[in-house]
mmCIF file with all atom_site columns, C-alpha atoms and ligand atoms in Angstrom:
data_model
loop_
_atom_site.group_PDB
_atom_site.id
_atom_site.type_symbol
_atom_site.label_atom_id
_atom_site.label_alt_id
_atom_site.label_comp_id
_atom_site.label_asym_id
_atom_site.label_entity_id
_atom_site.label_seq_id
_atom_site.pdbx_PDB_ins_code
_atom_site.Cartn_x
_atom_site.Cartn_y
_atom_site.Cartn_z
_atom_site.occupancy
_atom_site.B_iso_or_equiv
_atom_site.pdbx_formal_charge
_atom_site.auth_seq_id
_atom_site.auth_comp_id
_atom_site.auth_asym_id
_atom_site.auth_atom_id
_atom_site.pdbx_PDB_model_num
ATOM   1   C  CA  . MET A 1 1   ? -0.550  2.671   19.076  1.00 47.00 ? 1   MET A CA  1
ATOM   2   C  CA  . ALA A 1 2   ? 2.213   4.683   17.456  1.00 47.00 ? 2   ALA A CA  1
ATOM   3   C  CA  . SER A 1 3   ? 5.292   5.134   19.556  1.00 45.00 ? 3   SER A CA  1
ATOM   4   C  CA  . SER A 1 4   ? 7.991   7.711   18.996  1.00 50.00 ? 4   SER A CA  1
ATOM   5   C  CA  . THR A 1 5   ? 10.643  5.087   19.786  1.00 52.00 ? 5   THR A CA  1
ATOM   6   C  CA  . ARG A 1 6   ? 9.447   2.684   17.106  1.00 58.00 ? 6   ARG A CA  1
ATOM   7   C  CA  . PRO A 1 7   ? 11.048  3.136   13.675  1.00 67.00 ? 7   PRO A CA  1
ATOM   8   C  CA  . ASP A 1 8   ? 8.531   4.266   11.143  1.00 87.00 ? 8   ASP A CA  1
ATOM   9   C  CA  . TRP A 1 9   ? 7.355   1.444   8.894   1.00 93.00 ? 9   TRP A CA  1
ATOM   10  C  CA  . ARG A 1 10  ? 7.825   3.665   5.856   1.00 91.00 ? 10  ARG A CA  1
ATOM   11  C  CA  . GLY A 1 11  ? 11.568  3.770   6.348   1.00 86.00 ? 11  GLY A CA  1
ATOM   12  C  CA  . SER A 1 12  ? 11.724  0.015   6.899   1.00 89.00 ? 12  SER A CA  1
ATOM   13  C  CA  . LEU A 1 13  ? 9.727   -0.594  3.755   1.00 92.00 ? 13  LEU A CA  1
ATOM   14  C  CA  . VAL A 1 14  ? 11.814  1.710   1.570   1.00 89.00 ? 14  VAL A CA  1
ATOM   15  C  CA  . GLU A 1 15  ? 15.009  0.108   2.881   1.00 86.00 ? 15  GLU A CA  1
ATOM   16  C  CA  . SER A 1 16  ? 13.612  -3.367  2.247   1.00 91.00 ? 16  SER A CA  1
ATOM   17  C  CA  . TYR A 1 17  ? 13.067  -2.544  -1.420  1.00 91.00 ? 17  TYR A CA  1
ATOM   18  C  CA  . PRO A 1 18  ? 16.100  -0.541  -2.612  1.00 86.00 ? 18  PRO A CA  1
ATOM   19  C  CA  . ASP A 1 19  ? 15.508  -2.107  -6.029  1.00 87.00 ? 19  ASP A CA  1
ATOM   20  C  CA  . LEU A 1 20  ? 12.144  -0.339  -6.199  1.00 91.00 ? 20  LEU A CA  1
ATOM   21  C  CA  . PHE A 1 21  ? 12.668  2.859   -4.212  1.00 88.00 ? 21  PHE A CA  1
ATOM   22  C  CA  . GLY A 1 22  ? 16.321  3.507   -5.025  1.00 81.00 ? 22  GLY A CA  1
ATOM   23  C  CA  . PRO A 1 23  ? 19.525  2.622   -3.170  1.00 67.00 ? 23  PRO A CA  1
ATOM   24  C  CA  . VAL A 1 24  ? 19.593  2.653   0.623   1.00 54.00 ? 24  VAL A CA  1
ATOM   25  C  CA  . GLY A 1 25  ? 21.097  5.946   1.700   1.00 56.00 ? 25  GLY A CA  1
ATOM   26  C  CA  . ASP A 1 26  ? 18.876  8.080   -0.478  1.00 51.00 ? 26  ASP A CA  1
ATOM   27  C  CA  . PRO A 1 27  ? 17.372  10.914  1.550   1.00 55.00 ? 27  PRO A CA  1
ATOM   28  C  CA  . PRO A 1 28  ? 14.029  10.063  3.162   1.00 51.00 ? 28  PRO A CA  1
ATOM   29  C  CA  . ALA A 1 29  ? 12.507  12.720  0.929   1.00 51.00 ? 29  ALA A CA  1
ATOM   30  C  CA  . ALA A 1 30  ? 12.986  10.345  -2.013  1.00 63.00 ? 30  ALA A CA  1
ATOM   31  C  CA  . ALA A 1 31  ? 10.113  10.688  -4.464  1.00 70.00 ? 31  ALA A CA  1
ATOM   32  C  CA  . GLY A 1 32  ? 8.656   7.267   -3.659  1.00 84.00 ? 32  GLY A CA  1
ATOM   33  C  CA  . TRP A 1 33  ? 8.549   7.819   0.114   1.00 86.00 ? 33  TRP A CA  1
ATOM   34  C  CA  . PRO A 1 34  ? 5.066   6.614   1.155   1.00 91.00 ? 34  PRO A CA  1
ATOM   35  C  CA  . CYS A 1 35  ? 2.700   9.504   1.873   1.00 91.00 ? 35  CYS A CA  1
ATOM   36  C  CA  . CYS A 1 36  ? -0.314  7.696   3.294   1.00 95.00 ? 36  CYS A CA  1
ATOM   37  C  CA  . GLY A 1 37  ? -1.837  6.660   6.586   1.00 96.00 ? 37  GLY A CA  1
ATOM   38  C  CA  . ASP A 1 38  ? -0.546  3.844   8.786   1.00 97.00 ? 38  ASP A CA  1
ATOM   39  C  CA  . GLY A 1 39  ? -3.637  1.784   7.983   1.00 98.00 ? 39  GLY A CA  1
ATOM   40  C  CA  . TRP A 1 40  ? -2.389  1.179   4.455   1.00 98.00 ? 40  TRP A CA  1
ATOM   41  C  CA  . ARG A 1 41  ? 0.929   -0.341  5.469   1.00 97.00 ? 41  ARG A CA  1
ATOM   42  C  CA  . ASP A 1 42  ? -0.300  -3.845  4.637   1.00 97.00 ? 42  ASP A CA  1
ATOM   43  C  CA  . VAL A 1 43  ? -1.738  -2.644  1.325   1.00 98.00 ? 43  VAL A CA  1
ATOM   44  C  CA  . LEU A 1 44  ? 1.615   -1.205  0.346   1.00 97.00 ? 44  LEU A CA  1
ATOM   45  C  CA  . GLU A 1 45  ? 3.600   -4.229  1.521   1.00 97.00 ? 45  GLU A CA  1
ATOM   46  C  CA  . ARG A 1 46  ? 1.417   -6.497  -0.604  1.00 98.00 ? 46  ARG A CA  1
ATOM   47  C  CA  . ALA A 1 47  ? 1.976   -4.191  -3.569  1.00 98.00 ? 47  ALA A CA  1
ATOM   48  C  CA  . CYS A 1 48  ? 5.763   -4.194  -3.113  1.00 96.00 ? 48  CYS A CA  1
ATOM   49  C  CA  . VAL A 1 49  ? 5.902   -7.996  -3.068  1.00 97.00 ? 49  VAL A CA  1
ATOM   50  C  CA  . ARG A 1 50  ? 3.990   -8.082  -6.353  1.00 96.00 ? 50  ARG A CA  1
ATOM   51  C  CA  . ILE A 1 51  ? 5.917   -5.257  -7.961  1.00 95.00 ? 51  ILE A CA  1
ATOM   52  C  CA  . ARG A 1 52  ? 9.282   -6.781  -7.066  1.00 94.00 ? 52  ARG A CA  1
ATOM   53  C  CA  . ALA A 1 53  ? 8.196   -10.153 -8.442  1.00 92.00 ? 53  ALA A CA  1
ATOM   54  C  CA  . ALA A 1 54  ? 7.228   -8.482  -11.711 1.00 91.00 ? 54  ALA A CA  1
ATOM   55  C  CA  . VAL A 1 55  ? 10.313  -6.286  -11.975 1.00 90.00 ? 55  VAL A CA  1
ATOM   56  C  CA  . GLU A 1 56  ? 12.859  -8.987  -11.099 1.00 86.00 ? 56  GLU A CA  1
ATOM   57  C  CA  . ALA A 1 57  ? 12.093  -10.775 -14.317 1.00 76.00 ? 57  ALA A CA  1
ATOM   58  C  CA  . ASP A 1 58  ? 12.880  -7.584  -16.204 1.00 77.00 ? 58  ASP A CA  1
ATOM   59  C  CA  . GLY A 1 59  ? 16.261  -6.660  -14.809 1.00 76.00 ? 59  GLY A CA  1
ATOM   60  C  CA  . GLY A 1 60  ? 15.074  -4.158  -12.231 1.00 71.00 ? 60  GLY A CA  1
ATOM   61  C  CA  . THR A 1 61  ? 14.780  -1.023  -14.352 1.00 81.00 ? 61  THR A CA  1
ATOM   62  C  CA  . VAL A 1 62  ? 11.580  0.166   -12.702 1.00 90.00 ? 62  VAL A CA  1
ATOM   63  C  CA  . ARG A 1 63  ? 11.422  2.650   -9.823  1.00 91.00 ? 63  ARG A CA  1
ATOM   64  C  CA  . ILE A 1 64  ? 8.484   3.613   -7.651  1.00 93.00 ? 64  ILE A CA  1
ATOM   65  C  CA  . VAL A 1 65  ? 8.384   7.404   -7.859  1.00 91.00 ? 65  VAL A CA  1
ATOM   66  C  CA  . SER A 1 66  ? 5.225   8.270   -5.946  1.00 93.00 ? 66  SER A CA  1
ATOM   67  C  CA  . VAL A 1 67  ? 3.102   6.640   -3.239  1.00 95.00 ? 67  VAL A CA  1
ATOM   68  C  CA  . GLN A 1 68  ? 0.287   8.837   -2.042  1.00 95.00 ? 68  GLN A CA  1
ATOM   69  C  CA  . GLU A 1 69  ? -3.323  9.068   -1.058  1.00 96.00 ? 69  GLU A CA  1
ATOM   70  C  CA  . LYS A 1 70  ? -5.509  10.738  -3.661  1.00 95.00 ? 70  LYS A CA  1
ATOM   71  C  CA  . TYR A 1 71  ? -9.282  11.104  -3.537  1.00 93.00 ? 71  TYR A CA  1
ATOM   72  C  CA  . GLY A 1 72  ? -9.385  8.645   -0.639  1.00 95.00 ? 72  GLY A CA  1
ATOM   73  C  CA  . THR A 1 73  ? -7.436  5.789   -2.222  1.00 96.00 ? 73  THR A CA  1
ATOM   74  C  CA  . LEU A 1 74  ? -3.799  4.789   -2.650  1.00 97.00 ? 74  LEU A CA  1
ATOM   75  C  CA  . ARG A 1 75  ? -1.966  5.747   -5.841  1.00 96.00 ? 75  ARG A CA  1
ATOM   76  C  CA  . ILE A 1 76  ? 1.372   4.226   -6.751  1.00 96.00 ? 76  ILE A CA  1
ATOM   77  C  CA  . ASP A 1 77  ? 3.266   5.681   -9.694  1.00 95.00 ? 77  ASP A CA  1
ATOM   78  C  CA  . TRP A 1 78  ? 6.324   4.104   -11.269 1.00 94.00 ? 78  TRP A CA  1
ATOM   79  C  CA  . ARG A 1 79  ? 8.784   4.983   -13.958 1.00 92.00 ? 79  ARG A CA  1
ATOM   80  C  CA  . GLY A 1 80  ? 10.822  2.770   -16.215 1.00 91.00 ? 80  GLY A CA  1
ATOM   81  C  CA  . ALA A 1 81  ? 10.788  0.979   -19.518 1.00 90.00 ? 81  ALA A CA  1
ATOM   82  C  CA  . PRO A 1 82  ? 9.651   -2.565  -18.744 1.00 92.00 ? 82  PRO A CA  1
ATOM   83  C  CA  . SER A 1 83  ? 8.507   -5.038  -21.353 1.00 91.00 ? 83  SER A CA  1
ATOM   84  C  CA  . PRO A 1 84  ? 4.768   -4.974  -22.081 1.00 91.00 ? 84  PRO A CA  1
ATOM   85  C  CA  . ASP A 1 85  ? 4.246   -8.168  -20.047 1.00 91.00 ? 85  ASP A CA  1
ATOM   86  C  CA  . VAL A 1 86  ? 6.021   -6.717  -17.027 1.00 92.00 ? 86  VAL A CA  1
ATOM   87  C  CA  . ALA A 1 87  ? 4.192   -3.413  -17.422 1.00 93.00 ? 87  ALA A CA  1
ATOM   88  C  CA  . ALA A 1 88  ? 0.893   -5.296  -17.347 1.00 92.00 ? 88  ALA A CA  1
ATOM   89  C  CA  . ARG A 1 89  ? 1.895   -7.098  -14.138 1.00 93.00 ? 89  ARG A CA  1
ATOM   90  C  CA  . LEU A 1 90  ? 2.971   -3.795  -12.620 1.00 94.00 ? 90  LEU A CA  1
ATOM   91  C  CA  . GLU A 1 91  ? -0.329  -2.175  -13.473 1.00 93.00 ? 91  GLU A CA  1
ATOM   92  C  CA  . GLU A 1 92  ? -2.174  -5.138  -11.985 1.00 94.00 ? 92  GLU A CA  1
ATOM   93  C  CA  . ALA A 1 93  ? -0.229  -4.759  -8.717  1.00 96.00 ? 93  ALA A CA  1
ATOM   94  C  CA  . VAL A 1 94  ? -0.923  -1.015  -8.660  1.00 96.00 ? 94  VAL A CA  1
ATOM   95  C  CA  . ASP A 1 95  ? -4.620  -1.539  -9.419  1.00 95.00 ? 95  ASP A CA  1
ATOM   96  C  CA  . LEU A 1 96  ? -4.925  -4.190  -6.696  1.00 96.00 ? 96  LEU A CA  1
ATOM   97  C  CA  . ALA A 1 97  ? -3.354  -1.835  -4.172  1.00 97.00 ? 97  ALA A CA  1
ATOM   98  C  CA  . GLU A 1 98  ? -5.714  0.956   -5.138  1.00 95.00 ? 98  GLU A CA  1
ATOM   99  C  CA  . ALA A 1 99  ? -8.727  -1.361  -4.943  1.00 95.00 ? 99  ALA A CA  1
ATOM   100 C  CA  . ARG A 1 100 ? -7.648  -2.723  -1.564  1.00 96.00 ? 100 ARG A CA  1
ATOM   101 C  CA  . SER A 1 101 ? -7.048  0.762   -0.194  1.00 97.00 ? 101 SER A CA  1
ATOM   102 C  CA  . ALA A 1 102 ? -10.615 1.630   -1.197  1.00 95.00 ? 102 ALA A CA  1
ATOM   103 C  CA  . THR A 1 103 ? -11.813 -1.043  1.275   1.00 95.00 ? 103 THR A CA  1
ATOM   104 C  CA  . THR A 1 104 ? -9.223  -0.407  4.021   1.00 97.00 ? 104 THR A CA  1
ATOM   105 C  CA  . CYS A 1 105 ? -9.295  2.248   6.754   1.00 98.00 ? 105 CYS A CA  1
ATOM   106 C  CA  . ASP A 1 106 ? -6.200  4.394   6.258   1.00 97.00 ? 106 ASP A CA  1
ATOM   107 C  CA  . VAL A 1 107 ? -5.938  4.918   10.019  1.00 97.00 ? 107 VAL A CA  1
ATOM   108 C  CA  . CYS A 1 108 ? -6.145  1.379   11.425  1.00 98.00 ? 108 CYS A CA  1
ATOM   109 C  CA  . GLY A 1 109 ? -6.178  -1.059  8.493   1.00 98.00 ? 109 GLY A CA  1
ATOM   110 C  CA  . ALA A 1 110 ? -9.609  -2.520  9.288   1.00 97.00 ? 110 ALA A CA  1
ATOM   111 C  CA  . PHE A 1 111 ? -12.306 -2.823  6.647   1.00 96.00 ? 111 PHE A CA  1
ATOM   112 C  CA  . GLY A 1 112 ? -13.419 0.632   5.583   1.00 96.00 ? 112 GLY A CA  1
ATOM   113 C  CA  . VAL A 1 113 ? -15.548 2.438   3.049   1.00 94.00 ? 113 VAL A CA  1
ATOM   114 C  CA  . LEU A 1 114 ? -15.055 5.611   1.063   1.00 94.00 ? 114 LEU A CA  1
ATOM   115 C  CA  . ARG A 1 115 ? -16.452 8.564   2.995   1.00 95.00 ? 115 ARG A CA  1
ATOM   116 C  CA  . GLY A 1 116 ? -17.125 12.163  2.087   1.00 93.00 ? 116 GLY A CA  1
ATOM   117 C  CA  . GLY A 1 117 ? -17.784 15.190  4.257   1.00 88.00 ? 117 GLY A CA  1
ATOM   118 C  CA  . GLY A 1 118 ? -15.234 17.774  3.157   1.00 85.00 ? 118 GLY A CA  1
ATOM   119 C  CA  . TRP A 1 119 ? -12.714 15.446  1.587   1.00 87.00 ? 119 TRP A CA  1
ATOM   120 C  CA  . LEU A 1 120 ? -12.648 11.817  0.552   1.00 93.00 ? 120 LEU A CA  1
ATOM   121 C  CA  . ALA A 1 121 ? -11.133 9.217   2.864   1.00 96.00 ? 121 ALA A CA  1
ATOM   122 C  CA  . THR A 1 122 ? -11.490 5.480   3.315   1.00 97.00 ? 122 THR A CA  1
ATOM   123 C  CA  . ARG A 1 123 ? -12.345 4.849   6.948   1.00 97.00 ? 123 ARG A CA  1
ATOM   124 C  CA  . CYS A 1 124 ? -13.839 2.202   9.226   1.00 97.00 ? 124 CYS A CA  1
ATOM   125 C  CA  . ALA A 1 125 ? -16.819 3.084   11.420  1.00 96.00 ? 125 ALA A CA  1
ATOM   126 C  CA  . ALA A 1 126 ? -14.577 3.785   14.422  1.00 98.00 ? 126 ALA A CA  1
ATOM   127 C  CA  . HIS A 1 127 ? -12.504 6.349   12.500  1.00 97.00 ? 127 HIS A CA  1
ATOM   128 C  CA  . ALA A 1 128 ? -15.336 7.827   10.441  1.00 96.00 ? 128 ALA A CA  1
ATOM   129 C  CA  . GLU A 1 129 ? -15.409 11.010  12.582  1.00 93.00 ? 129 GLU A CA  1
ATOM   130 C  CA  . GLY A 1 130 ? -19.066 11.388  11.691  1.00 92.00 ? 130 GLY A CA  1
ATOM   131 C  CA  . ARG A 1 131 ? -18.408 11.495  7.971   1.00 92.00 ? 131 ARG A CA  1
ATOM   132 C  CA  . PRO A 1 132 ? -20.998 9.883   5.719   1.00 93.00 ? 132 PRO A CA  1
ATOM   133 C  CA  . ALA A 1 133 ? -20.220 6.910   3.491   1.00 93.00 ? 133 ALA A CA  1
ATOM   134 C  CA  . ILE A 1 134 ? -20.324 7.591   -0.240  1.00 90.00 ? 134 ILE A CA  1
ATOM   135 C  CA  . GLU A 1 135 ? -23.414 5.890   -1.599  1.00 86.00 ? 135 GLU A CA  1
ATOM   136 C  CA  . PHE A 1 136 ? -22.899 3.297   -4.320  1.00 80.00 ? 136 PHE A CA  1
ATOM   137 C  CA  . GLU A 1 137 ? -25.572 1.320   -6.046  1.00 77.00 ? 137 GLU A CA  1
ATOM   138 C  CA  . GLU A 1 138 ? -25.859 -1.951  -4.174  1.00 74.00 ? 138 GLU A CA  1
ATOM   139 C  CA  . GLY A 1 139 ? -23.478 -4.571  -5.529  1.00 70.00 ? 139 GLY A CA  1
ATOM   140 C  CA  . PHE A 1 140 ? -21.326 -2.005  -7.339  1.00 72.00 ? 140 PHE A CA  1
ATOM   141 C  CA  . GLU A 1 141 ? -19.175 -0.844  -4.424  1.00 74.00 ? 141 GLU A CA  1
ATOM   142 C  CA  . ASN A 1 142 ? -16.031 -2.587  -5.611  1.00 77.00 ? 142 ASN A CA  1
ATOM   143 C  CA  . LEU A 1 143 ? -16.603 -2.386  -9.335  1.00 78.00 ? 143 LEU A CA  1
ATOM   144 C  CA  . GLN A 1 144 ? -13.677 -1.207  -11.419 1.00 77.00 ? 144 GLN A CA  1
ATOM   145 C  CA  . VAL A 1 145 ? -14.232 -0.138  -14.976 1.00 75.00 ? 145 VAL A CA  1
ATOM   146 C  CA  . GLU A 1 146 ? -11.196 0.254   -17.180 1.00 74.00 ? 146 GLU A CA  1
ATOM   147 C  CA  . ARG A 1 147 ? -11.143 1.591   -20.680 1.00 75.00 ? 147 ARG A CA  1
ATOM   148 C  CA  . ARG A 1 148 ? -8.086  0.925   -22.726 1.00 73.00 ? 148 ARG A CA  1
ATOM   149 C  CA  . LEU A 1 149 ? -7.147  1.649   -26.265 1.00 76.00 ? 149 LEU A CA  1
ATOM   150 C  CA  . VAL A 1 150 ? -6.268  -1.699  -27.840 1.00 75.00 ? 150 VAL A CA  1
ATOM   151 C  CA  . GLY A 1 151 ? -5.353  -1.788  -31.509 1.00 80.00 ? 151 GLY A CA  1
ATOM   152 C  CA  . GLY A 1 152 ? -7.069  1.519   -32.141 1.00 82.00 ? 152 GLY A CA  1
ATOM   153 C  CA  . ARG A 1 153 ? -10.322 0.507   -30.443 1.00 81.00 ? 153 ARG A CA  1
ATOM   154 C  CA  . TRP A 1 154 ? -11.544 1.265   -26.951 1.00 80.00 ? 154 TRP A CA  1
ATOM   155 C  CA  . ARG A 1 155 ? -12.158 -1.799  -24.887 1.00 78.00 ? 155 ARG A CA  1
ATOM   156 C  CA  . SER A 1 156 ? -13.968 -1.800  -21.564 1.00 79.00 ? 156 SER A CA  1
ATOM   157 C  CA  . ARG A 1 157 ? -13.097 -4.166  -18.802 1.00 78.00 ? 157 ARG A CA  1
ATOM   158 C  CA  . PHE A 1 158 ? -15.349 -4.751  -15.805 1.00 85.00 ? 158 PHE A CA  1
ATOM   159 C  CA  . ARG A 1 159 ? -14.132 -6.375  -12.665 1.00 89.00 ? 159 ARG A CA  1
ATOM   160 C  CA  . PHE A 1 160 ? -14.825 -6.508  -8.966  1.00 90.00 ? 160 PHE A CA  1
ATOM   161 C  CA  . TYR A 1 161 ? -12.244 -6.432  -6.226  1.00 92.00 ? 161 TYR A CA  1
ATOM   162 C  CA  . ASP A 1 162 ? -12.512 -9.457  -3.912  1.00 93.00 ? 162 ASP A CA  1
ATOM   163 C  CA  . ARG A 1 163 ? -11.038 -8.268  -0.602  1.00 94.00 ? 163 ARG A CA  1
ATOM   164 C  CA  . SER A 1 164 ? -10.905 -11.695 1.062   1.00 94.00 ? 164 SER A CA  1
ATOM   165 C  CA  . ASP A 1 165 ? -8.848  -13.160 -1.798  1.00 95.00 ? 165 ASP A CA  1
ATOM   166 C  CA  . ASP A 1 166 ? -7.078  -9.870  -2.660  1.00 96.00 ? 166 ASP A CA  1
ATOM   167 C  CA  . ARG A 1 167 ? -7.724  -10.282 -6.352  1.00 94.00 ? 167 ARG A CA  1
ATOM   168 C  CA  . PHE A 1 168 ? -9.964  -9.067  -9.122  1.00 92.00 ? 168 PHE A CA  1
ATOM   169 C  CA  . VAL A 1 169 ? -12.894 -11.076 -10.365 1.00 91.00 ? 169 VAL A CA  1
ATOM   170 C  CA  . GLU A 1 170 ? -13.292 -10.443 -14.056 1.00 85.00 ? 170 GLU A CA  1
ATOM   171 C  CA  . LEU A 1 171 ? -16.698 -9.879  -15.559 1.00 80.00 ? 171 LEU A CA  1
ATOM   172 C  CA  . GLY A 1 172 ? -17.707 -9.701  -19.173 1.00 68.00 ? 172 GLY A CA  1
ATOM   173 C  CA  . ARG A 1 173 ? -20.086 -6.889  -18.270 1.00 60.00 ? 173 ARG A CA  1
ATOM   174 C  CA  . PRO A 1 174 ? -21.451 -5.484  -15.017 1.00 50.00 ? 174 PRO A CA  1
ATOM   175 C  CA  . ARG A 1 175 ? -24.011 -7.552  -13.221 1.00 52.00 ? 175 ARG A CA  1
ATOM   176 C  CA  . ARG A 1 176 ? -26.255 -6.478  -10.434 1.00 55.00 ? 176 ARG A CA  1
ATOM   177 C  CA  . ARG A 1 177 ? -25.414 -9.469  -8.246  1.00 54.00 ? 177 ARG A CA  1
ATOM   178 C  CA  . PRO A 1 178 ? -21.795 -10.531 -8.828  1.00 51.00 ? 178 PRO A CA  1
ATOM   179 C  CA  . SER A 1 179 ? -21.989 -13.206 -6.118  1.00 52.00 ? 179 SER A CA  1
ATOM   180 C  CA  . GLU A 1 180 ? -24.601 -15.233 -7.963  1.00 46.00 ? 180 GLU A CA  1
HETATM 181 ZN ZN1 . ZN  B 2 .   ? -10.110 2.515   11.346  1.00 58.99 ? 1   ZN  B ZN1 1
#
């Protein structure tokens, strides 16, 4: 469990990615300082690997300006002026992190589900604290629907998050049984 003598993983992470969070030596109150539970450490580390890989190709002009829990899932905001290709890779990394956080207990990092009961949180059964799981239609728990304006027209994109592979599975349209 957490020990007061162990350096916080947030500081280690921020220092490991000065290219993303700003130079080492910035105050810990830097805008991108992770504000989320310990259970999402792995989610955030995966995101940083992806974001760095995307940004490196672009000269490192992107900064992570906010990492926080919102409505029970992890939100990562960045600022910069990357090329459209890099921006797309960044958004993919951010979306993957959000999708993974929605299946990861923010206390312990085990598999979790979104729970209500006062406020939204993603928790495993052991850390549910009696709070009920949000009910989704069966098979649609991990569905992400994105609507984007492309060339003046709205386009919808349907995809499921595959936790075991940590990737999205694209669908032309929602299906009741994505595993078939
Ligand atoms: Zn847990």
